[in-house]
Coordinates of C-alpha atoms in Angstrom, one line a residue:
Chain M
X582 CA -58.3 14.0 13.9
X583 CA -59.0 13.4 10.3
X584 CA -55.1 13.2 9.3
X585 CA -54.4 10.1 11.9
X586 CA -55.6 7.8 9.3
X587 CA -53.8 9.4 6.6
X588 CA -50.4 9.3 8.6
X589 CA -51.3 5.6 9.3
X590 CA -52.1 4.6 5.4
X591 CA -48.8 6.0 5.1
X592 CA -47.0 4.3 7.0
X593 CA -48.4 1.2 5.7
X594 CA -47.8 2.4 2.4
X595 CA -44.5 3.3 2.9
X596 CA -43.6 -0.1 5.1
X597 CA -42.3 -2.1 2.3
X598 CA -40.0 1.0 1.6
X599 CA -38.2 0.8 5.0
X600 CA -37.3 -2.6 3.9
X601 CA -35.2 -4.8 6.6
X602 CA -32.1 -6.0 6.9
X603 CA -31.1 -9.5 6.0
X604 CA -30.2 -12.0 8.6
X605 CA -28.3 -15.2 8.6
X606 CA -30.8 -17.8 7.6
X607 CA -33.2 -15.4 5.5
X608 CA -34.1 -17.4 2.0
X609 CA -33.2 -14.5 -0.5
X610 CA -32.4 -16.5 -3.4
X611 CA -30.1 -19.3 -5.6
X612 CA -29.1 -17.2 -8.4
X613 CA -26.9 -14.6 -8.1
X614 CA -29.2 -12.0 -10.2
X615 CA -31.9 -12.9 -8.1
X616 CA -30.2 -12.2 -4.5
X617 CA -28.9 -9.1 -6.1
X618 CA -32.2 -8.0 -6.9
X619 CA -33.9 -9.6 -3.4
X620 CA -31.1 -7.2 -1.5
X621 CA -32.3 -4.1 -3.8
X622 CA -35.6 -4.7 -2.6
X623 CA -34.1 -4.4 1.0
X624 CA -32.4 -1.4 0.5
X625 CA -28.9 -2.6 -0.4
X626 CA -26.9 -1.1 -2.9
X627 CA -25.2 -4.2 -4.8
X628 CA -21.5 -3.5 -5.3
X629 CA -20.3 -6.7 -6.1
X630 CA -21.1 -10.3 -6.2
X631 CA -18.3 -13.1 -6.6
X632 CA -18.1 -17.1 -5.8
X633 CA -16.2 -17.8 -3.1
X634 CA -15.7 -21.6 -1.3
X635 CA -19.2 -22.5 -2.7
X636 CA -20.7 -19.5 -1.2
X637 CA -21.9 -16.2 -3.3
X638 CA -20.1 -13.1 -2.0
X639 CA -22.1 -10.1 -2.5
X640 CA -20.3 -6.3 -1.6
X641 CA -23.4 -4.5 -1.0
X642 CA -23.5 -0.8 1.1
X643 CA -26.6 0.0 3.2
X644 CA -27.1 3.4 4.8
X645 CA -23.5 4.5 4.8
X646 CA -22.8 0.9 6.0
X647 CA -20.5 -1.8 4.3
X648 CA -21.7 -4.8 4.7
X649 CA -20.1 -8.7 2.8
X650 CA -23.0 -11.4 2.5
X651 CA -22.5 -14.7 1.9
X652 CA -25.8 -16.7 0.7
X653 CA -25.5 -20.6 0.1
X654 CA -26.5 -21.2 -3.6
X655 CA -28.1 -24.7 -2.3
X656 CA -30.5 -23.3 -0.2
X657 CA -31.1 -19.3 -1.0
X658 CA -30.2 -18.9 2.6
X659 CA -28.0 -15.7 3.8
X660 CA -24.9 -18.0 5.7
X661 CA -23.4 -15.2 7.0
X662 CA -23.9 -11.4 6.9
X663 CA -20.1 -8.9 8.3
X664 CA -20.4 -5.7 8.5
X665 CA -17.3 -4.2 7.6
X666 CA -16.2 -1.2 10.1
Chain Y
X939 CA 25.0 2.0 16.9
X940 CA 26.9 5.3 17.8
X941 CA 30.6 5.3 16.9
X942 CA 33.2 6.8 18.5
X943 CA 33.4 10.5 18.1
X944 CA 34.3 11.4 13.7
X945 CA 30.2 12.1 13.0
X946 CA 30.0 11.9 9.7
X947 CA 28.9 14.5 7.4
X948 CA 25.6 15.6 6.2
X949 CA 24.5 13.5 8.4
X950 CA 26.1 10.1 7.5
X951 CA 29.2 8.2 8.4
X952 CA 31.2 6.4 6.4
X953 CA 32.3 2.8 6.6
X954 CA 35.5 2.1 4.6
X955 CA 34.0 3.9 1.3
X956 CA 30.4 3.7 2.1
X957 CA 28.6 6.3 3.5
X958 CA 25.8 5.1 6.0
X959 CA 22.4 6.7 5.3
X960 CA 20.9 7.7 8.6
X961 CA 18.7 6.0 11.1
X962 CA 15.5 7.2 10.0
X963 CA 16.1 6.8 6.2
X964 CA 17.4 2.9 7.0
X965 CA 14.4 2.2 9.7
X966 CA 11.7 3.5 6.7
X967 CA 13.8 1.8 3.7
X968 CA 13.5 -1.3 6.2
X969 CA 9.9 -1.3 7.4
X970 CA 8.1 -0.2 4.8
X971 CA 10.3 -3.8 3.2
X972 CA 8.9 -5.8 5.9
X973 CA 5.6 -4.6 6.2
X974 CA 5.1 -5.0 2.6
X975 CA 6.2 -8.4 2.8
X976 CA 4.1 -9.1 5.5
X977 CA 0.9 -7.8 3.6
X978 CA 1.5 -9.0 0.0
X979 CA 2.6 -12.9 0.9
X980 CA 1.8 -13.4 4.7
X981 CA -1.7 -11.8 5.4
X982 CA -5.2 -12.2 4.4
X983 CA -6.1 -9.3 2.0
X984 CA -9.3 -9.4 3.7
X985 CA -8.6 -9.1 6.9
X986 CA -8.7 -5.6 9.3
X987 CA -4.3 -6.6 10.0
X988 CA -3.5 -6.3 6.0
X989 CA -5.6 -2.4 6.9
X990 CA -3.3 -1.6 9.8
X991 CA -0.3 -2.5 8.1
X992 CA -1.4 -0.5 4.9
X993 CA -1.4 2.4 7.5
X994 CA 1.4 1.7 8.8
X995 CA 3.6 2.1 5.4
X996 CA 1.5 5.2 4.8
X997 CA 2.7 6.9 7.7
X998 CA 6.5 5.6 7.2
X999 CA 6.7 6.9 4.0
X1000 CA 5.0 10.0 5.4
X1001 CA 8.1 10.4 7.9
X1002 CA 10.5 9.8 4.6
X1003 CA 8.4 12.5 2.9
X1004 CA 8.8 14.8 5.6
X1005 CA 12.8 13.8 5.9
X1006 CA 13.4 14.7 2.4
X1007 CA 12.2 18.3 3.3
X1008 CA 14.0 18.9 6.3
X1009 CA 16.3 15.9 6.8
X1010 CA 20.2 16.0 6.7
X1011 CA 21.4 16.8 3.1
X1012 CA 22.2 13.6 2.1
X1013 CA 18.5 12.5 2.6
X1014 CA 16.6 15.7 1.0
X1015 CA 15.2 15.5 -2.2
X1016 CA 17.3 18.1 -3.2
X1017 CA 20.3 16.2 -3.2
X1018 CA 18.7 13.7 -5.7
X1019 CA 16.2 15.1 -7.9
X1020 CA 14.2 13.3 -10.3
X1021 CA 15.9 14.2 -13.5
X1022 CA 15.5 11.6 -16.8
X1023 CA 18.9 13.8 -18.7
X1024 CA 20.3 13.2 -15.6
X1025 CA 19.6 9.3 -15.7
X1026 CA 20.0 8.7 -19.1
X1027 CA 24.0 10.8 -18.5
X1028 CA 24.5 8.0 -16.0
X1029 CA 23.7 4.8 -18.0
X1030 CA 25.9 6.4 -20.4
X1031 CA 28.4 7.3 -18.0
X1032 CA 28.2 3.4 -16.5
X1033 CA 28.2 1.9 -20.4
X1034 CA 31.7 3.8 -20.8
X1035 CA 33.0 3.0 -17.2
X1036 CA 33.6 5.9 -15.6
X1037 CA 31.0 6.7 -13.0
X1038 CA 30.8 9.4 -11.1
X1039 CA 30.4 9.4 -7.2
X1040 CA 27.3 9.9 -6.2
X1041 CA 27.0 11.6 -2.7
X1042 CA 23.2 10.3 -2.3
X1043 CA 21.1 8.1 -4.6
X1044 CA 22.6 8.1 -8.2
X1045 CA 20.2 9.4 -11.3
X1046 CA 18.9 5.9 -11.7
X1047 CA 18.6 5.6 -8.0
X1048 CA 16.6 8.6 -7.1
X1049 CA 14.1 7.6 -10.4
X1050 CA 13.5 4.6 -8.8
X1051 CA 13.2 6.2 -5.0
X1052 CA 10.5 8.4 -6.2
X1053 CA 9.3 5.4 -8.5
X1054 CA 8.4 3.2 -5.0
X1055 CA 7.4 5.9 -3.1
X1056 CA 4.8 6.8 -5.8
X1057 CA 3.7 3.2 -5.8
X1058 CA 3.3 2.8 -2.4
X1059 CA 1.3 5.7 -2.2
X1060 CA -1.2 4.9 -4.9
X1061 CA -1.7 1.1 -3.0
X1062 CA -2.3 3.3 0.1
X1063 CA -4.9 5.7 -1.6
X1064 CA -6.5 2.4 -3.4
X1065 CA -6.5 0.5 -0.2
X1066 CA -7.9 3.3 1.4
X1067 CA -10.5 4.1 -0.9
X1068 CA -11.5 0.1 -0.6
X1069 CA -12.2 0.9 2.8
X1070 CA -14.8 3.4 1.7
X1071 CA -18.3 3.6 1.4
X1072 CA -17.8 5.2 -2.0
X1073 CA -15.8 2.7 -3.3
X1074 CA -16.5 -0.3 -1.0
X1075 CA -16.5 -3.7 -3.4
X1076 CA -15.9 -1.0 -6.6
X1077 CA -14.2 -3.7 -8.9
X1078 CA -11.8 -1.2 -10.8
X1079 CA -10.0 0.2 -7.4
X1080 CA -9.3 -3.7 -6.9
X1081 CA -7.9 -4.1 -9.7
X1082 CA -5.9 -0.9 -9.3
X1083 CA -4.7 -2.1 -6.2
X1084 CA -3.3 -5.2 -7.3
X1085 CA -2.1 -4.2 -9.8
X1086 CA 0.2 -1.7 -8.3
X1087 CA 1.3 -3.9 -6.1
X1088 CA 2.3 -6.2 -9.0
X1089 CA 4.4 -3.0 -10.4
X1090 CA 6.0 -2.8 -7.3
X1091 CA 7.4 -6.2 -7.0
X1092 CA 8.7 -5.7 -10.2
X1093 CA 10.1 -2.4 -9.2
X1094 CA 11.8 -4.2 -6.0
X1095 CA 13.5 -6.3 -8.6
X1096 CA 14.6 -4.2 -10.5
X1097 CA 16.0 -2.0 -7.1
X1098 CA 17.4 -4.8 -6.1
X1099 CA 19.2 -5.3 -9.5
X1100 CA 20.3 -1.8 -9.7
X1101 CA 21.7 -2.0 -6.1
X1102 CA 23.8 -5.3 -6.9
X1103 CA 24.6 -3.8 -10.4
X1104 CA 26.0 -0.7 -8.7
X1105 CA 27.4 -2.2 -5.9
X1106 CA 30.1 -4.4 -7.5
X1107 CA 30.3 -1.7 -10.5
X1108 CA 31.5 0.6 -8.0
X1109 CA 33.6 -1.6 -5.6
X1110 CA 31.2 -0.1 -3.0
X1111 CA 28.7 -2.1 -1.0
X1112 CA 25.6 0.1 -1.0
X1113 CA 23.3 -2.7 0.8
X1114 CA 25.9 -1.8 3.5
X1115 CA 25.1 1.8 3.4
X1116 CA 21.4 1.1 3.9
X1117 CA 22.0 -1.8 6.8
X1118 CA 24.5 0.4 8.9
X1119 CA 27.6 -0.7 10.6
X1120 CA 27.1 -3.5 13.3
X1121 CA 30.9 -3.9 13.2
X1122 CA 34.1 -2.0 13.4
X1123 CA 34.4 0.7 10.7
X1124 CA 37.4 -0.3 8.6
X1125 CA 39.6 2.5 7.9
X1126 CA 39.0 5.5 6.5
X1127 CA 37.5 8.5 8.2
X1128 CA 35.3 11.4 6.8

């Protein structure tokens, strides 16, 4: 069929849009404006970002879903992702 | 709790000069105190138990709400509504010392009834809305929050002012009217 490469250039194409999730120990960045703007990329909508206990706090909603992310300044590495239910 | 026999009226009993509110008006005024206690200096604000008790002080002043519709007399908000010419007759009346009896909450009183109920409903509806996706890590519902909750420890102060003020103004214990009777009433009946 002539449109089974066309769906699959589009689902390449459309790949980096159905971003993933962060995970604990994913390097997303050491300044606060750049983990807000790695967690846009990945389909977060930035809420808030704060210091907290060395750690930057970021309030960010995904899909409906609340999620608090903590990423160690040090390191640019997600410590510790809660989703908040 | 139950006395002997001489229920009192609308609902109340009196000890000595006081009239008792009822049980349901003294177990809200009392929990909603505690919980809020526990929630503003004993748990995490983060945490899902600083939630449940914001629930829990939504639905007791729910039950008050509900009370002052259909409750004994004493407890409606008919019997005490919010009036300022009202209030402003009573400081004047307490600046010249001769107060009135006030059956339920005095003017001042019943401002400051509706005063911490409003409060405690807008911290509910900003807690709440905290716990929403809309709203979720929103900065200015935050600061709403806390900041009502800073008005209402004022506002406890000044209640608690008003209710010592009153209190030995009038010769009557009112924090006895809101505890209940634990003891033997003395004297007087209805």
């Amino acid at each position: 069929m002539k449109l089974a490469p066309f769906a699959l250039a589009l689902a390449f194409a459309a790949s980096p849009v159905i971003a993933q999730e962060v995970a604990q120990g994913d390097k997303i960045g050491t300044e606060i404006g750049a983990i807000a703007s790695a967690l846009s990329e990945r389909g977060y909508e930035v809420r808030k970002t704060e210091r907290e206990d060395g750690k930057v706090e970021v309030y960010a909603v995904r899909e409906g879903r609340r999620f608090e992310i903590y990423v160690d300044p040090e390191t640019g590495a997600v410590t510790r992702v809660k989703e908040k239910h | 709790m139950e006395r002997l026999g001489s229920g009192g009226r609308e609902g109340a009993r009196r000890i000595g000069e006081v009239l008792t509110w009822d049980p349901l008006v003294r177990l809200t005024h009392w929990s909603v105190a505690l919980l809020v206690l526990l929630n503003g200096a004993v748990l995490e604000d983060e945490g899902q138990p600083h939630v449940w008790v914001g629930y829990a002080v939504l639905g007791l002043v729910a039950a008050r709400f509900l009370w002052g519709l259909v409750g004994p007399a004493r407890a409606r908000f008919t019997s005490f509504p919010p009036s300022l010419s009202a209030a402003r007759l009573h400081v004047d009346e307490v600046m010249h010392g001769r107060e009135r009896r006030h059956e339920s909450h005095n003017p001042l009183g019943a401002l400051m009834a509706y005063n911490l109920w409003a409060t405690l409903l807008a911290i509910c509806a900003t807690g709440l809305m905290m716990e929403s996706v809309a709203f979720f890590g929103v900065e200015w519902v935050e600061e709403a929050h806390e900041a009502l909750f800073a008005w209402l420890m004022i506002s406890v102060g000044l209640h608690v002012s008003g209710v010592i003020l009153e209190s030995f103004l009038s010769g009557r214990n009112l924090v006895r009217a809101m505890v209940g009777s634990f003891h033997k009433r003395s004297g007087g009946g209805a």
